[in-house]
Tab-separated table of C-alpha atoms in Angstrom:
chain	number	residue	atom	x	y	z
S	400	MET	CA	114.457	38.294	20.686
S	401	ALA	CA	112.326	35.171	20.723
S	402	SER	CA	111.594	35.556	24.412
S	403	GLU	CA	110.536	39.168	23.808
S	404	GLU	CA	108.180	38.103	20.998
S	405	GLU	CA	106.903	35.285	23.185
S	406	GLY	CA	106.247	37.776	25.965
S	407	GLN	CA	104.339	40.072	23.604
S	408	ARG	CA	102.305	37.147	22.310
S	409	LYS	CA	101.365	36.112	25.831
S	410	LEU	CA	100.495	39.719	26.618
S	411	ARG	CA	98.179	39.877	23.609
S	412	LEU	CA	96.575	36.594	24.626
S	413	GLU	CA	96.178	37.971	28.134
S	414	ASP	CA	94.290	40.925	26.630
S	415	VAL	CA	92.103	38.559	24.614
S	416	LEU	CA	91.383	36.504	27.726
S	417	ASP	CA	90.431	39.666	29.608
S	418	ARG	CA	88.027	40.595	26.810
S	419	VAL	CA	86.570	37.095	26.861
S	420	ASN	CA	86.023	37.356	30.605
S	421	ARG	CA	84.316	40.735	30.169
S	422	GLU	CA	82.140	39.333	27.398
S	423	ILE	CA	81.142	36.406	29.575
S	424	GLY	CA	80.216	38.798	32.377
S	425	GLU	CA	78.225	41.041	30.028
S	426	THR	CA	76.498	38.039	28.481
S	427	ILE	CA	75.494	36.727	31.902
S	428	THR	CA	74.100	40.171	32.736
S	429	VAL	CA	72.058	40.287	29.523
S	430	MET	CA	70.879	36.734	30.046
S	431	GLY	CA	69.737	37.658	33.543
S	432	GLN	CA	68.074	40.939	32.591
S	433	GLU	CA	66.459	39.920	29.319
S	434	VAL	CA	66.523	36.260	28.365
S	435	CYS	CA	65.939	34.496	31.678
S	436	LYS	CA	62.992	36.773	32.424
S	437	ILE	CA	61.116	35.995	29.203
S	438	PRO	CA	58.770	33.357	30.736
S	439	ASP	CA	57.881	35.615	33.685
S	440	PHE	CA	57.512	38.576	31.317
S	441	ILE	CA	54.931	36.703	29.224
S	442	SER	CA	53.208	35.359	32.327
S	443	SER	CA	52.758	38.936	33.584
S	444	PHE	CA	51.725	40.126	30.137
S	445	PHE	CA	48.678	37.864	30.219
S	446	HIS	CA	47.263	40.007	33.037
S	447	SER	CA	48.725	43.391	32.067
S	448	THR	CA	46.677	46.405	30.996
S	449	SER	CA	49.742	47.978	29.357
S	450	GLY	CA	50.628	44.795	27.536
S	451	TRP	CA	50.350	46.087	23.955
S	452	SER	CA	53.416	48.325	24.192
S	453	ASP	CA	55.145	45.741	26.404
S	454	ILE	CA	54.883	42.981	23.814
S	455	HIS	CA	55.871	45.170	20.863
S	456	VAL	CA	58.780	47.051	22.423
S	457	GLU	CA	60.181	45.230	25.451
S	458	GLY	CA	59.085	41.877	24.067
S	459	HIS	CA	60.995	42.482	20.831
S	460	GLN	CA	64.141	43.337	22.816
S	461	LYS	CA	63.854	40.177	24.854
S	462	LEU	CA	63.326	38.062	21.747
S	463	GLN	CA	66.455	39.424	20.068
S	464	ALA	CA	68.438	38.888	23.277
S	465	LEU	CA	67.997	35.124	22.804
S	466	GLY	CA	70.901	35.535	20.370
S	467	TYR	CA	70.217	32.567	18.082
S	468	HIS	CA	68.097	32.936	14.959
S	469	ASP	CA	66.459	29.517	15.198
S	470	LEU	CA	65.470	30.101	18.827
S	471	VAL	CA	64.117	33.572	18.026
S	472	GLU	CA	62.031	32.080	15.201
S	473	ARG	CA	60.689	29.396	17.550
S	474	ALA	CA	59.767	31.977	20.177
S	475	LYS	CA	58.132	34.545	17.852
S	476	PRO	CA	54.902	32.580	17.232
S	477	LEU	CA	54.520	32.090	20.986
S	478	PHE	CA	54.607	35.859	21.479
S	479	GLY	CA	51.979	36.140	18.739
S	480	GLN	CA	49.786	33.532	20.454
S	481	ALA	CA	50.188	35.400	23.742
S	482	LEU	CA	48.978	38.619	22.113
S	483	ASP	CA	45.977	36.818	20.576
S	484	LEU	CA	44.954	35.479	24.001
S	485	TRP	CA	45.421	38.929	25.560
S	486	LEU	CA	43.095	40.431	22.958
S	487	GLU	CA	40.587	37.595	23.335
S	488	LYS	CA	40.292	38.349	27.039
S	489	GLY	CA	39.228	41.883	26.116
S	490	TYR	CA	42.419	43.883	26.644
S	491	ARG	CA	43.055	46.722	24.202
S	492	TYR	CA	45.725	49.329	23.509
S	493	GLY	CA	45.337	51.800	26.399
S	494	PRO	CA	45.377	55.183	24.591
S	495	SER	CA	42.622	54.072	22.211
S	496	LEU	CA	40.286	53.589	25.195
S	497	LEU	CA	40.532	57.164	26.466
S	498	THR	CA	38.324	60.222	26.174
S	499	ALA	CA	39.673	63.651	25.198
S	500	ARG	CA	39.495	64.737	28.846
S	501	GLU	CA	41.424	61.663	29.969
S	502	HIS	CA	44.047	62.308	27.295
S	503	GLU	CA	44.332	65.887	28.532
S	504	LYS	CA	44.989	64.683	32.084
S	505	ILE	CA	47.966	62.604	30.967
S	506	HIS	CA	49.163	65.393	28.649
S	507	SER	CA	48.587	63.521	25.386
S	508	SER	CA	48.713	65.811	22.372
S	509	GLY	CA	46.450	65.890	19.304
S	510	TYR	CA	43.124	65.294	21.018
S	511	GLU	CA	42.086	68.911	21.723
S	512	ARG	CA	39.677	68.929	18.768
S	513	PHE	CA	37.604	66.208	20.450
S	514	MET	CA	36.975	68.340	23.548
S	515	VAL	CA	33.528	69.159	22.143
S	516	LEU	CA	32.693	65.654	23.411
S	517	PRO	CA	35.201	65.563	26.289
S	518	ASP	CA	33.826	62.502	28.098
S	519	THR	CA	33.206	60.309	25.071
S	520	VAL	CA	35.933	57.861	24.049
S	521	VAL	CA	37.813	59.554	21.209
S	522	SER	CA	37.275	56.834	18.604
S	523	ILE	CA	33.521	56.868	19.296
S	524	ALA	CA	33.448	60.680	19.283
S	525	ASN	CA	35.233	60.632	15.937
S	526	GLN	CA	32.545	58.449	14.421
S	527	THR	CA	30.105	61.255	15.245
S	528	LEU	CA	32.309	64.267	14.520
S	529	LYS	CA	34.271	62.847	11.540
S	530	LEU	CA	37.326	64.927	12.458
S	531	SER	CA	39.929	62.410	11.342
S	532	GLU	CA	40.164	59.362	9.118
S	533	GLU	CA	40.300	56.041	10.927
S	534	LYS	CA	43.355	53.955	9.940
S	535	ASP	CA	41.891	50.711	11.217
S	536	GLU	CA	38.422	49.325	11.722
S	537	PRO	CA	37.057	51.280	14.719
S	538	MET	CA	36.382	49.336	17.889
S	539	SER	CA	32.822	48.746	18.969
S	540	VAL	CA	31.477	50.292	22.162
S	541	GLY	CA	31.446	46.787	23.641
S	542	GLU	CA	35.147	46.254	22.910
S	543	ILE	CA	36.023	49.595	24.459
S	544	GLN	CA	33.833	48.892	27.464
S	545	ARG	CA	35.548	45.560	28.146
S	546	GLY	CA	39.001	47.080	27.674
S	547	ARG	CA	38.229	49.932	30.093
S	548	ILE	CA	36.809	47.594	32.727
S	549	LEU	CA	39.883	45.321	32.542
S	550	ALA	CA	42.069	48.421	32.915
S	551	GLY	CA	40.136	49.512	36.019
S	552	MET	CA	38.811	52.625	34.263
S	553	PRO	CA	35.308	54.098	34.670
S	554	ALA	CA	32.712	52.383	32.515
S	555	ILE	CA	31.030	53.919	29.461
S	556	ASP	CA	27.406	53.819	28.346
S	557	ASP	CA	26.069	52.738	24.942
S	558	SER	CA	27.073	56.092	23.421
S	559	GLY	CA	30.691	55.678	24.513
S	560	THR	CA	30.393	58.327	27.223
S	561	VAL	CA	31.964	57.818	30.641
S	562	THR	CA	29.433	57.093	33.379
S	563	GLY	CA	31.819	57.539	36.300
S	564	GLU	CA	31.167	53.994	37.527
S	565	ILE	CA	34.098	51.613	38.040
S	566	VAL	CA	33.079	47.985	37.608
S	567	PRO	CA	35.068	45.637	39.886
S	568	ILE	CA	36.251	42.433	38.211
S	569	SER	CA	37.500	39.175	39.650
S	570	ASP	CA	40.370	38.430	37.257
S	571	SER	CA	41.708	38.879	33.730
S	572	TYR	CA	39.421	36.071	32.474
S	573	HIS	CA	36.302	37.990	33.529
S	574	PHE	CA	34.745	38.180	30.055
S	575	LEU	CA	35.396	34.550	29.063
S	576	SER	CA	33.001	31.656	29.545
S	577	GLU	CA	33.983	29.137	32.211
S	578	GLN	CA	34.921	26.596	29.539
S	579	ARG	CA	37.001	29.059	27.543
S	580	LYS	CA	38.597	30.376	30.725
S	581	GLY	CA	39.959	26.891	31.453
S	582	GLU	CA	41.178	26.462	27.871
S	583	VAL	CA	42.935	29.842	27.840
S	584	LYS	CA	44.663	29.102	31.145
S	585	VAL	CA	46.037	25.845	29.700
S	586	CYS	CA	47.234	27.677	26.563
S	587	GLU	CA	48.969	30.307	28.672
S	588	GLN	CA	50.726	27.665	30.766
S	589	GLN	CA	51.894	25.842	27.622
S	590	ILE	CA	53.276	29.070	26.121
S	591	VAL	CA	55.209	29.923	29.293
S	592	SER	CA	56.503	26.362	29.618
S	593	THR	CA	57.689	26.251	25.993
S	594	LEU	CA	59.384	29.632	26.348
S	595	ARG	CA	61.169	28.390	29.460
S	596	THR	CA	62.532	25.462	27.430
S	597	ILE	CA	63.746	27.825	24.684
S	598	VAL	CA	65.381	30.113	27.258
S	599	ASN	CA	67.208	27.183	28.867
S	600	GLU	CA	68.489	26.154	25.426
S	601	ALA	CA	69.713	29.698	24.710
S	602	VAL	CA	71.547	29.935	28.023
S	603	GLY	CA	73.086	26.491	27.616
S	604	MET	CA	74.275	27.227	24.081
S	605	LYS	CA	75.759	30.594	25.038
S	606	VAL	CA	77.569	29.205	28.103
S	607	ALA	CA	79.000	26.329	26.046
S	608	GLU	CA	80.079	28.713	23.301
S	609	LEU	CA	81.861	31.137	25.637
S	610	THR	CA	83.428	28.362	27.706
S	611	ARG	CA	84.819	26.733	24.561
S	612	TYR	CA	86.221	30.062	23.350
S	613	LYS	CA	87.807	30.726	26.728
S	614	SER	CA	89.393	27.264	26.767
S	615	ILE	CA	90.944	27.855	23.316
S	616	VAL	CA	92.472	31.169	24.441
S	617	ARG	CA	93.818	29.607	27.635
S	618	ALA	CA	95.370	26.744	25.697
S	619	ALA	CA	97.055	29.179	23.292
S	620	LYS	CA	98.455	31.128	26.252
S	621	ARG	CA	100.466	28.165	27.504
């Protein structure tokens, strides 16, 4: 009887060990897909025209994947600083830079009423037409112009109307002074470096945690 119970116990421990092994494999996968890529993700974000949605959706997922509350809280302000620098360069949320005609081309809905001014950026057209209430402070023509140029979109004139001209730019720091350009680059490097340190801590803690758990199960199996 004892040997049978012992066999069942070992079998249950074998199942636990299998689950531990699967968890380790899944954790390594998540670490590779989400956590380990955080520094490169932020580095790319600094030069990304679609960065707003990236930082709020994918960025949030990557933050939570760190798995430890204290590390998430340390990383959050760095994501906020990254967004501030992105905005300072002149990047803006893509859909807010478009005209009604441009929205129509990408099949956005809700902009048909602005087709009376089809080639004027919607937010600027709305200031003239008063067709909807602005939730936030509307962007200036200058803000929209910089955002469109950074996104490689045709420029607009002082009335917010597309001119058809695409202005080539040298890099994502195009609208910063030379001094500020150097300062922003240093800030970006510091953010990426700090995030890399946090990521290494998260990986190290998770590996130690799973290894310790696996060792306990193995010891109980003997």
